Coordinates of C-alpha atoms in Angstrom, one line a residue:
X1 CA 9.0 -33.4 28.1
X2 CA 6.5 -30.9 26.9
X3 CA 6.0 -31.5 23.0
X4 CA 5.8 -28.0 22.4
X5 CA 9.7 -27.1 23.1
X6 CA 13.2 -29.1 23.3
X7 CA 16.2 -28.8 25.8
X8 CA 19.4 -29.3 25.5
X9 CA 22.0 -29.8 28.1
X10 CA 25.3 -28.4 27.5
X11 CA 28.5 -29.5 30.1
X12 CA 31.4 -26.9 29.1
X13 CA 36.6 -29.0 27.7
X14 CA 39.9 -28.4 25.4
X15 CA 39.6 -24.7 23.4
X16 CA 41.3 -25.6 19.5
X17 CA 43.8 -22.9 18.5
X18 CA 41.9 -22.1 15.7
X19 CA 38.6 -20.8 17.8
X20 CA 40.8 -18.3 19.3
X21 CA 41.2 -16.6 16.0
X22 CA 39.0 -13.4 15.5
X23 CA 36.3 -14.1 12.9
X24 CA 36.0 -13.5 9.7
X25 CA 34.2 -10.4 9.5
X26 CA 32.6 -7.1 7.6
X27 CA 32.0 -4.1 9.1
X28 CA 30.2 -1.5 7.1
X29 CA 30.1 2.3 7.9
X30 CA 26.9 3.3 6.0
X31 CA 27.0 6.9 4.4
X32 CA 30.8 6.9 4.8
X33 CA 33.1 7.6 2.0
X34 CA 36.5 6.7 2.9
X35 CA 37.6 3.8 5.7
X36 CA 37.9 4.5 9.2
X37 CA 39.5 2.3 12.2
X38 CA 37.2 2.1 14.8
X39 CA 36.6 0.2 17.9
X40 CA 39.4 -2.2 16.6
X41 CA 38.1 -2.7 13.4
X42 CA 38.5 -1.5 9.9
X43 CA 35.4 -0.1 8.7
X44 CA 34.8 0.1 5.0
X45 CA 32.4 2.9 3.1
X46 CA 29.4 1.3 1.8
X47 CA 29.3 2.2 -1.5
X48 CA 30.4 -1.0 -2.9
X49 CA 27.5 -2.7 -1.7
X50 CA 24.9 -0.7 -2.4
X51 CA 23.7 1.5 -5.6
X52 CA 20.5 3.3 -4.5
X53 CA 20.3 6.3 -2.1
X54 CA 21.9 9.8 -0.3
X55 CA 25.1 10.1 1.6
X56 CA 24.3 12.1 5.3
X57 CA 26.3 13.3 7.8
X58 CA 25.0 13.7 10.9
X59 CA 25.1 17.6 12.5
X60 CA 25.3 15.9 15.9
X61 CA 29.0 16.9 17.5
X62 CA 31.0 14.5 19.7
X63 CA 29.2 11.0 18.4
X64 CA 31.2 7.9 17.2
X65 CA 32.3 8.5 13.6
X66 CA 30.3 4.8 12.7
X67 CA 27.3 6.7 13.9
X68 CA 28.5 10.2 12.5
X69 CA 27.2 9.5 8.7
X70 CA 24.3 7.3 7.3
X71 CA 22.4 6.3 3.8
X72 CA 18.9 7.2 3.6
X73 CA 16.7 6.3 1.3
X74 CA 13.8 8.4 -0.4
X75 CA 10.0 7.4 1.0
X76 CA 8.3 9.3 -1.1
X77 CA 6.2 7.6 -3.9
X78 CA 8.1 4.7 -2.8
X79 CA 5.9 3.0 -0.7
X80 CA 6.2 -0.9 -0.2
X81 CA 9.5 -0.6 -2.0
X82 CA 12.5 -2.0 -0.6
X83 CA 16.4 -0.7 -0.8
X84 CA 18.9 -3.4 -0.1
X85 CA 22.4 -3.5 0.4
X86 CA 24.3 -7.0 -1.3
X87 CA 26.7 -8.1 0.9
X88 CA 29.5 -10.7 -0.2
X89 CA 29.1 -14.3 1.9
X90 CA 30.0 -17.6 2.0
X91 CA 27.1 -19.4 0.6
X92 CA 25.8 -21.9 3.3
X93 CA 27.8 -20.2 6.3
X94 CA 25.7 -18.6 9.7
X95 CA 26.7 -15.3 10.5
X96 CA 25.5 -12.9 12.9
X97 CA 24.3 -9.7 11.3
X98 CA 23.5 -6.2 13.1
X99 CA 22.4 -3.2 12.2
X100 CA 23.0 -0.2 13.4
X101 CA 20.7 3.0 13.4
X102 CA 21.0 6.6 14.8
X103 CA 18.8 9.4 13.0
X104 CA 20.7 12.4 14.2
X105 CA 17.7 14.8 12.6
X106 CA 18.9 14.0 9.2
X107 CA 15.6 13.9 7.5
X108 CA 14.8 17.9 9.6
X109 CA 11.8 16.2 11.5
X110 CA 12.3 15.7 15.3
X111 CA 11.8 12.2 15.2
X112 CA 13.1 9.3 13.2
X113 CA 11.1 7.5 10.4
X114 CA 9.4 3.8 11.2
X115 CA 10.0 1.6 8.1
X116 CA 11.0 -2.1 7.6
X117 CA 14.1 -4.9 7.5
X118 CA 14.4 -7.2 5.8
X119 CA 17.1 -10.0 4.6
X120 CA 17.2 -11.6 1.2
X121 CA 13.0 -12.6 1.6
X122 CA 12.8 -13.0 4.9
X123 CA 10.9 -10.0 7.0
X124 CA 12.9 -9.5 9.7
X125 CA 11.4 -6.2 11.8
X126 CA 10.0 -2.9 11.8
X127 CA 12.5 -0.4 12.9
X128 CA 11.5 1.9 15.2
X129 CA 14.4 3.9 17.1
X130 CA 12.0 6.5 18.4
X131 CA 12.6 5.7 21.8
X132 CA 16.2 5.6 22.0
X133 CA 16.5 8.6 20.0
X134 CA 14.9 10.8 22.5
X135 CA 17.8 9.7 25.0
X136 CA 20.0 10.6 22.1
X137 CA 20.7 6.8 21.8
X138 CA 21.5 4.5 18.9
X139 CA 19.7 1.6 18.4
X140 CA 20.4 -2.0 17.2
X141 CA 19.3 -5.4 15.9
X142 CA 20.9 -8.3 15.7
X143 CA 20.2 -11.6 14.0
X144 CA 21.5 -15.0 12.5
X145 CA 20.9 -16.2 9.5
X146 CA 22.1 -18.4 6.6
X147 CA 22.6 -17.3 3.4
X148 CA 21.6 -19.8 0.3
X149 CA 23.4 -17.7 -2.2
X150 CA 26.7 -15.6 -3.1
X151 CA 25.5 -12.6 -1.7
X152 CA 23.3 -11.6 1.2
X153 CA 20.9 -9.0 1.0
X154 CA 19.9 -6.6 4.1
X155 CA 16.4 -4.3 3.1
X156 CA 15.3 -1.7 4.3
X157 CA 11.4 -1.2 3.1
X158 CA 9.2 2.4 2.7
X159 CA 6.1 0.9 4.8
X160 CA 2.3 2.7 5.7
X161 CA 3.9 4.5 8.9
X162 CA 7.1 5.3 7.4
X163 CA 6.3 9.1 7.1
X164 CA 10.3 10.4 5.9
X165 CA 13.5 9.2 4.5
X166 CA 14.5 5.4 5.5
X167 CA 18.0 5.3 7.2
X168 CA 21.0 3.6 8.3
X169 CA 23.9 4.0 10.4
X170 CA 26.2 1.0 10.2
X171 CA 25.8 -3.1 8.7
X172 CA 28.2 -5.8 10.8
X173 CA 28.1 -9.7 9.6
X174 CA 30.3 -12.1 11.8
X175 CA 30.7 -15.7 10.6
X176 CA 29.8 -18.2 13.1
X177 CA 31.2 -21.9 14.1
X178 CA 28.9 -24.0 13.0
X179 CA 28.1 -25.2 16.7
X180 CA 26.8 -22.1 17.5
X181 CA 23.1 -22.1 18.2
X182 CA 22.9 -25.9 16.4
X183 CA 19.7 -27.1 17.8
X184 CA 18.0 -24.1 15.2
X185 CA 17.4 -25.7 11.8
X186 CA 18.6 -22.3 9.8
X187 CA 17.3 -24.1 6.6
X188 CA 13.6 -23.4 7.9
X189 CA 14.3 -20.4 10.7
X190 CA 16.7 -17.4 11.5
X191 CA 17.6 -16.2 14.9
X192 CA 16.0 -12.3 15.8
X193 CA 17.7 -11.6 19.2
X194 CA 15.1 -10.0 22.0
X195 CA 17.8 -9.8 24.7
X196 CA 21.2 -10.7 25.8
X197 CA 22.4 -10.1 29.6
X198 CA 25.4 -10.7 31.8
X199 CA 23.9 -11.0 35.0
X200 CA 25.4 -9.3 38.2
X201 CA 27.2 -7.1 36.0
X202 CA 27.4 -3.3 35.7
X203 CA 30.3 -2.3 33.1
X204 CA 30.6 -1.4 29.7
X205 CA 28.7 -4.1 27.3
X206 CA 31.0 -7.6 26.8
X207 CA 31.9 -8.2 23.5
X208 CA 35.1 -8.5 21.6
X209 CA 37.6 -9.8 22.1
X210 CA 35.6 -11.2 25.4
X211 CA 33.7 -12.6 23.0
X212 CA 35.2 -13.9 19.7
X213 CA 31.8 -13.3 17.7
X214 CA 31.7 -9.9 19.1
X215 CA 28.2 -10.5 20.1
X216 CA 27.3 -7.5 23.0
X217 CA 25.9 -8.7 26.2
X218 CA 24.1 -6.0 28.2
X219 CA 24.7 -5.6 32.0
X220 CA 22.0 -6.9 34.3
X221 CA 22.4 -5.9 37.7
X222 CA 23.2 -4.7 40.5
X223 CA 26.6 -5.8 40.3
X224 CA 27.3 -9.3 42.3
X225 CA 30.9 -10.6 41.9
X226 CA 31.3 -14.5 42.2
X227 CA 33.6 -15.9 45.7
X228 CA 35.8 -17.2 43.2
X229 CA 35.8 -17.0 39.1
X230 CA 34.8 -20.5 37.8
X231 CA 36.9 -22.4 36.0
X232 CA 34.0 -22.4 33.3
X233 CA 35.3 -24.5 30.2
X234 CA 33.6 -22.6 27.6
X235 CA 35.0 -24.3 24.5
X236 CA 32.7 -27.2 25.1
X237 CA 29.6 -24.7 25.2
X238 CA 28.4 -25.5 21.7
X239 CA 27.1 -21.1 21.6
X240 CA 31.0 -20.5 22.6
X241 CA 29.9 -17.7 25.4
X242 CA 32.8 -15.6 26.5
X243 CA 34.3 -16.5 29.9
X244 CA 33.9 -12.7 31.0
X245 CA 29.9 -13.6 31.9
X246 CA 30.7 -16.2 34.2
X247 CA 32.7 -13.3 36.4
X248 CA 29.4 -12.4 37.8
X249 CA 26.1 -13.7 39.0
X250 CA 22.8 -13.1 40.5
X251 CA 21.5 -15.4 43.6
X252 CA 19.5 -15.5 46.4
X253 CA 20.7 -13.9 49.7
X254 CA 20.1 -17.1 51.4
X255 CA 19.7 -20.6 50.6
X256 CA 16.6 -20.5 48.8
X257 CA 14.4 -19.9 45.7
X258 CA 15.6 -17.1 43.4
X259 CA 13.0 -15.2 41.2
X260 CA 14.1 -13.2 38.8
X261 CA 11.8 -11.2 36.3
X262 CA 13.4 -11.9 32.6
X263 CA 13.4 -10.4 30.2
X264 CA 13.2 -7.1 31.6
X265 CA 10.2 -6.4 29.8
X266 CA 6.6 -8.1 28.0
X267 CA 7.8 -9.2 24.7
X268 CA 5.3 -10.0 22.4
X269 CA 3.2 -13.7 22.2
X270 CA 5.5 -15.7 20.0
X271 CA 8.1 -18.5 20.3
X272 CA 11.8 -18.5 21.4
X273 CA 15.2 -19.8 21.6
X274 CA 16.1 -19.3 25.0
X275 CA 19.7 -20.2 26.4
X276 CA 20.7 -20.1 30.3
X277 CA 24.3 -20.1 31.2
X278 CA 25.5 -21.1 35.2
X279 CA 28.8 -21.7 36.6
X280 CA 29.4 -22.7 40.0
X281 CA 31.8 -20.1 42.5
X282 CA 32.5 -22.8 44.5
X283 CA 35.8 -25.2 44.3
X284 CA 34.9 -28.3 43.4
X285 CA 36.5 -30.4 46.1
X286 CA 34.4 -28.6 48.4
X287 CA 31.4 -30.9 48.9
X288 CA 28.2 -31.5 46.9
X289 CA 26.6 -30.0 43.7
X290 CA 24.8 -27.0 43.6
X291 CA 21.4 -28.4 42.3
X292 CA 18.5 -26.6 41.6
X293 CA 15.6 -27.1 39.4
X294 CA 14.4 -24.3 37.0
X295 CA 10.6 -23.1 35.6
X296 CA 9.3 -20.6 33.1
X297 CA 6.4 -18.7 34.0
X298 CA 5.5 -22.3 36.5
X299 CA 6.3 -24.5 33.3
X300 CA 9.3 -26.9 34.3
X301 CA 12.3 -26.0 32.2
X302 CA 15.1 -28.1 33.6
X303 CA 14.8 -30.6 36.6
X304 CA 17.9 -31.2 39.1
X305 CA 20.7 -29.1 37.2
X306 CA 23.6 -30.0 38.8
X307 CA 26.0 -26.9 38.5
X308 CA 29.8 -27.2 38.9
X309 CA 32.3 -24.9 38.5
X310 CA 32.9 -26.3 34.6
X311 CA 29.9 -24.3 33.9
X312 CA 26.5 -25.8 32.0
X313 CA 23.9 -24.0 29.7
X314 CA 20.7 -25.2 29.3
X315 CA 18.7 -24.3 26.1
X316 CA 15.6 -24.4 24.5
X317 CA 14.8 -24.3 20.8
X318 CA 11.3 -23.6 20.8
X319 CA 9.4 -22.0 23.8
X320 CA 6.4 -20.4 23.6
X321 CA 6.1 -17.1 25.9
X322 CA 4.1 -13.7 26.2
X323 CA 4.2 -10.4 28.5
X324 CA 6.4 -10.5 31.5
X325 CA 8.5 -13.8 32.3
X326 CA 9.1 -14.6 35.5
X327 CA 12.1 -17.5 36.1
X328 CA 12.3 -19.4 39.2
X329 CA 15.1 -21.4 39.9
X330 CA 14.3 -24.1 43.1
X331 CA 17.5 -25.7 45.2
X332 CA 16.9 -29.2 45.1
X333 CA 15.3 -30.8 49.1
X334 CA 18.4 -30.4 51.6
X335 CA 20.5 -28.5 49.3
X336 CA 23.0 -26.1 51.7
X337 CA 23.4 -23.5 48.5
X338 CA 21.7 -21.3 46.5
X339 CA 20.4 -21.1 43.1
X340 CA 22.8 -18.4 41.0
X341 CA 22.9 -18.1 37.2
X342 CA 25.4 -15.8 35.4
X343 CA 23.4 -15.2 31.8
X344 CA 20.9 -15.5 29.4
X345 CA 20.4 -15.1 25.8
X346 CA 16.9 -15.0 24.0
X347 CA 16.1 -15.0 20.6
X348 CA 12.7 -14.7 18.8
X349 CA 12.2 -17.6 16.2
X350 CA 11.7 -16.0 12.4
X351 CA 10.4 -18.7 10.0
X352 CA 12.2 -17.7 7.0
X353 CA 10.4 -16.9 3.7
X354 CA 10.6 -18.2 0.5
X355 CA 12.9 -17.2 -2.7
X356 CA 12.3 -16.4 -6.1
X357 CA 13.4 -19.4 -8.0
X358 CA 17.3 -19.4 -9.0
X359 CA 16.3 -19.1 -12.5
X360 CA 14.2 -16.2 -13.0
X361 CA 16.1 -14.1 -10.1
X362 CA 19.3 -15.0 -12.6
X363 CA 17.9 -13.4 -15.2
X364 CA 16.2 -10.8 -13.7
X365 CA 20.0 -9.7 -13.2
X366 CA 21.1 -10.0 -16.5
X367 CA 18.0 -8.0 -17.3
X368 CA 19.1 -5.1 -14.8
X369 CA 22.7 -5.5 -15.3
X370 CA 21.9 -4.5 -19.8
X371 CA 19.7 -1.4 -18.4
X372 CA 21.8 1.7 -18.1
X373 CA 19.4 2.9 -15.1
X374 CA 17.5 0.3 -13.4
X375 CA 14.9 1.4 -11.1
X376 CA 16.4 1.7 -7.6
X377 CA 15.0 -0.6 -5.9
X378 CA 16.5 -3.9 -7.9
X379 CA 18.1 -5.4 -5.5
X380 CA 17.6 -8.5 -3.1
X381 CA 14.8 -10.9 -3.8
X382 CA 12.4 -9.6 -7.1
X383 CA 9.1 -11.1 -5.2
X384 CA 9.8 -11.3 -1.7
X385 CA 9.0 -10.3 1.5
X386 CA 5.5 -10.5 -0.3
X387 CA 4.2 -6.6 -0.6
X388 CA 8.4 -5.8 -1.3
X389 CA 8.5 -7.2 -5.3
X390 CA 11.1 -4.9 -7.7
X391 CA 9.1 -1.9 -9.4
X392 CA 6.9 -3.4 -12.3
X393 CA 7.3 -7.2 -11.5
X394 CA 4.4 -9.2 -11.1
X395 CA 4.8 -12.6 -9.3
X396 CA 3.2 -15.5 -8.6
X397 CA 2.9 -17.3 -4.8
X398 CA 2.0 -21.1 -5.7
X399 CA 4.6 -23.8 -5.6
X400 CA 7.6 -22.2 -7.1
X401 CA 7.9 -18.5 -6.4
X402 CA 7.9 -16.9 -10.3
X403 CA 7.8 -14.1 -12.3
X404 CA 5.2 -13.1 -14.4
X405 CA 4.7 -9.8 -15.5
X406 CA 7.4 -7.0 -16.5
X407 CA 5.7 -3.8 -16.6
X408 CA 8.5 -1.1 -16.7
X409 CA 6.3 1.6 -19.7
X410 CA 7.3 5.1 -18.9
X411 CA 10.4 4.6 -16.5
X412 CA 12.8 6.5 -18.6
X413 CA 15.1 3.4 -19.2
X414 CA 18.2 3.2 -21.4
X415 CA 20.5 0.6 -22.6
X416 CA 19.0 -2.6 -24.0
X417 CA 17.2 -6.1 -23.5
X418 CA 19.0 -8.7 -22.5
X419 CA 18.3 -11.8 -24.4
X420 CA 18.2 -13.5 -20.9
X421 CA 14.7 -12.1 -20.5
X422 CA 13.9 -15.5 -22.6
X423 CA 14.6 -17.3 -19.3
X424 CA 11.5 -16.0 -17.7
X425 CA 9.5 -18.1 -19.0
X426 CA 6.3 -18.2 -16.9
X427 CA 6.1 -14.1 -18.6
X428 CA 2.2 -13.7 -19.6
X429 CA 3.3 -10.0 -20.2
X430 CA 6.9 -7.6 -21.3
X431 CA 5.7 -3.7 -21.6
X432 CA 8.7 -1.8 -21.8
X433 CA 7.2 0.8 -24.1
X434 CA 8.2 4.6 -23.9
X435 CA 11.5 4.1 -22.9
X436 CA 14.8 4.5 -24.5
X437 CA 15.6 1.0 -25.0
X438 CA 18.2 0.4 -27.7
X439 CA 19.9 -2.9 -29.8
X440 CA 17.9 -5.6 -31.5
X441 CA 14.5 -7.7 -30.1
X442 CA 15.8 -10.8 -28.1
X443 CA 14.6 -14.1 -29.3
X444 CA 11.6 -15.1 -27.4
X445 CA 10.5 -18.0 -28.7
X446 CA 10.3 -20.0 -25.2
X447 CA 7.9 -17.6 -23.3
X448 CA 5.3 -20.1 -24.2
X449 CA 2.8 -18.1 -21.8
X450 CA 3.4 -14.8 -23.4
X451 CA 0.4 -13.1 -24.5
X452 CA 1.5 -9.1 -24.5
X453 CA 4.7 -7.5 -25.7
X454 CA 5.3 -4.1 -26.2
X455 CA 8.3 -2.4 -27.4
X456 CA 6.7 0.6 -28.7
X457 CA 8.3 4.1 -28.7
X458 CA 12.0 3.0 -28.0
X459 CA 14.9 2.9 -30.6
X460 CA 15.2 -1.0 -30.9
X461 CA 16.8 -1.5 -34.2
X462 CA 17.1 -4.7 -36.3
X463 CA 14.9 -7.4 -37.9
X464 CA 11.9 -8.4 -36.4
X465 CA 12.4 -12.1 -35.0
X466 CA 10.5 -13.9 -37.1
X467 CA 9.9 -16.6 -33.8
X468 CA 7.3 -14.4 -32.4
X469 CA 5.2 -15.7 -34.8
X470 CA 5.8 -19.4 -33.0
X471 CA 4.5 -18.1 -29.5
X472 CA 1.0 -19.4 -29.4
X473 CA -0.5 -17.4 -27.1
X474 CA 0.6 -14.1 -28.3
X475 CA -2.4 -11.8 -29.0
X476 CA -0.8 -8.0 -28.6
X477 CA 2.7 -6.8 -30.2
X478 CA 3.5 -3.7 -30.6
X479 CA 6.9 -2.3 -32.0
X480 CA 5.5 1.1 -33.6
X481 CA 8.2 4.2 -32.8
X482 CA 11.4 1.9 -33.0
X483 CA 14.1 2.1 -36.0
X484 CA 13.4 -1.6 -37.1
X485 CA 14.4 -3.0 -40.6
X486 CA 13.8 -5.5 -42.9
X487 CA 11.0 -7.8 -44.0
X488 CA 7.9 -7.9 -41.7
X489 CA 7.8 -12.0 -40.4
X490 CA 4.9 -13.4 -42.6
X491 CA 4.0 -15.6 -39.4
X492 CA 3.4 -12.5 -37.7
X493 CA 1.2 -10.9 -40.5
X494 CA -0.8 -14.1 -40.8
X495 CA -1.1 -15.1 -37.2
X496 CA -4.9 -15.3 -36.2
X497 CA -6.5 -12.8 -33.3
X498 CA -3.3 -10.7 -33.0
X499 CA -3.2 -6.9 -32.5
X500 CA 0.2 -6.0 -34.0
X501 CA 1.0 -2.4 -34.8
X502 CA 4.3 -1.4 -35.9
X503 CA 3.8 1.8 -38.0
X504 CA 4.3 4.6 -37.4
X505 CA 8.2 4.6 -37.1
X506 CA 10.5 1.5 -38.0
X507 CA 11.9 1.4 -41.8
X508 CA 10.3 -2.3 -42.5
X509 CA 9.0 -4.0 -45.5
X510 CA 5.9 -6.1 -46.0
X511 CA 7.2 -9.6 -47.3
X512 CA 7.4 -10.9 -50.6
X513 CA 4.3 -12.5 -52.1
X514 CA 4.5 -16.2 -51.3

């Protein structure tokens, strides 16, 4: 075995009554106001998940009504910022996620934006729909990931081609078994699928309820019905592939070698999760295996498969391919039948990126949740994908992913500071000045590392906490333009090298004399 990729060998038994049960699932009509039943689901509006961005419907007649509305997002002055929707999960689950996209002209230029998409601080991929768009198609993406929190987050990011409004047209998230694509280690990797084909086929796409996780396989033809449908036990396939594929098949015309060029297209030089699926059309009784032996692009994938009407997938975890991908499968010396296979799935491999540590993304809440209006794009991860951090965060990339500046001056901010701010504590720097910031000054006393605060020109009221003085490395604080009371902190007046200003403004005293 190459040590560059693994396979797996799957042989297909009893289906538990629970796996016939429709997923649990969340499909979100983005733009939409009210819920709609569609396609035999209930769609819901998406303004519960999201709190940034316009409402469009599209001026396109005689579309589906989940592509008839979407939520863009404004690009300009917002470059490498991000706009996320935070979608409710079970923490530690898989789930499949798509997103849907159709640009219906809703921007008034004549073709769609490019821009990024991302989930929680992973970069997923840049979304073009151009060329689907000109056939007046919709395009979609499709992934699996695992979330390591209470909510996911699903990005879309304002990059250097993104020349109008981000969009989107509809968010789906299925949960799946957890013996679906189990050779991935979703703690280190997610799942980008490239393509997904019933082969022989020539009808609408398969999904659900063919398939219980709704995922869509493409047709792949010409169409090529099987002699006889297998009795493909597809419960024991640990991916859980709906019976449906195994209806049709490709093969050679005559005992022989079948070549078949898949995926359609080049994809790009990376690696992939690549899954076959094969089910034999014969009974069983008749006589011996179908056995063939298959190779990607003349590297040997699987020797002697031995294919029976019980169906068996072969998989690999991590296969290195790029351009065009030519498959050969070989019938084994004196075999009487022909190769056949029925589908394939293949995904691109996404190493996943880090997160901003629980700790400071916690408080980094609280901080938004005690502002009246956060800045728009606060939401998802506050430092990751790296180039996507929240409007005026700083972070740091070593170790532990941290925050460490909080530069929000000038943003027009209301409400107040929340005194979980003091959780931040790798903070060198807190400039909130010219705002509208109201209530008294949190405690800071554990921002060991802080060396600049301003507060200036805001209407933070109270006593001066006199545990700024205790903060070692604090050399700038500036609180002039507030409506603060009381006594003036002797450690503050005393404390060597510091610039503090608090006049003009504020209504304080200078201490008594020791």
């Amino acid at each position: 075995m190459s040590p560059f990729y693994f396979l797996f060998l799957s042989i297909f038994s009893l289906l538990p009554t629970s796996l016939s049960q429709p997923p649990r699932s969340l499909h979100i009509n983005c733009g939409d106001t009210a819920p709609t039943e569609f396609d035999g689901y209930q769609w819901q509006p998406d303004g519960a998940f999201v709190s940034s961005g316009t409402s469009k419907d599209v001026e396109i007649p005689g579309v589906s009504p989940i592509l008839s509305t979407v939520r863009s997002f404004a690009s300009a002055g917002n470059k490498n910022k991000k706009f996320c929707y935070e979608i409710p999960v079970f923490r530690f689950a898989k789930y499949l996620v798509r997103t849907t996209y159709f640009y219906g002209g809703v921007n008034g230029n004549g073709s769609p934006p490019v821009f990024d998409q991302m989930v929680d601080g992973t970069f997923w991929t840049v979304v073009n729909t151009s060329a689907d768009y000109a056939q007046y198609m919709s395009t979609y993406y499709e992934g699996v990931f695992k979330p390591t929190a209470k909510n996911m987050s699903i990005c879309l990011g304002v990059n250097s081609y993104t020349d109008s409004d981000p969009f989107i047209s509809a968010i789906e998230l299925v949960m799946l078994w957890d013996s679906v694509y189990n050779s991935t280690d979703f703690d280190q990797f997610a799942l980008s699928l490239v393509f997904r084909h019933s082969f022989g086929y020539d009808g609408p796409i398969i999904r659900y309820p063919d398939d219980q996780f709704d995922r869509w396989w493409q047709p792949f033809g010409p169409y090529s019905p099987v002699t006889r449908v297998p009795n493909a036990s597809v419960q024991d396939f640990w991916n859980l592939p709906p019976s449906k594929i195994f209806e049709t098949q490709l093969t050679a015309d005559n005992p022989g070698q079948l070549d078949l060029q898949w995926p359609p297209g080049p994809i790009p030089n990376s690696t992939y999760y690549i899954a076959l699926y094969f089910a034999d059309d014969r009974v069983s009784s008749s006589g011996s295996s179908r056995v063939f032996s298959i190779s990607i692009n003349g590297v040997p994938y699987y020797d002697d498969l031995h294919v029976t009407p019980s169906g068996v997938v072969v998989f690999a975890n991590w296969w290195p391919l790029a351009g065009l991908t030519n498959i050969k499968l070989i019938p084994a010396a004196g075999s009487d039948f022909s190769p056949l296979i029925n589908a394939a799935e293949i995904f691109s491999i996404l190493p996943l990126g880090r997160r901003t540590i629980t700790r400071d993304a916690i408080a980094l809440e609280s901080v938004k949740s005690s502002f009246q209006n956060p800045p728009p794009d606060w939401n998802g991860d506050p430092c990751l994908p790296a180039g996507y951090s929240w409007t005026g965060i700083t972070c740091s990339f070593g170790p532990r992913i941290r925050v460490v500046s909080l530069n929000l001056m000038n943003m027009g901010l209301s409400g107040s500071l929340s005194p979980s701010i003091a959780n931040l504590t790798a903070l060198n720097s807190i400039l909130l000045g010219h705002n509208c910031l109201a209530g008294p000054i949190p405690d800071l006393r554990t921002l060991r590392h802080l060396e600049i605060l301003g507060l200036e020109n805001n209407q933070f009221n109270g006593a001066i906490p006199s545990s700024l003085g205790d903060i070692s490395r604090l050399h700038e604080l500036h609180l002039e333009c507030n409506n603060l009371t009381g006594a003036i902190p002797r450690s503050l007046l005393r404390k060597p090298g510091l610039n503090f200003t608090f006049t003009p403004g504020n209504n304080l005293l200078l201490p008594a004399p020791a």
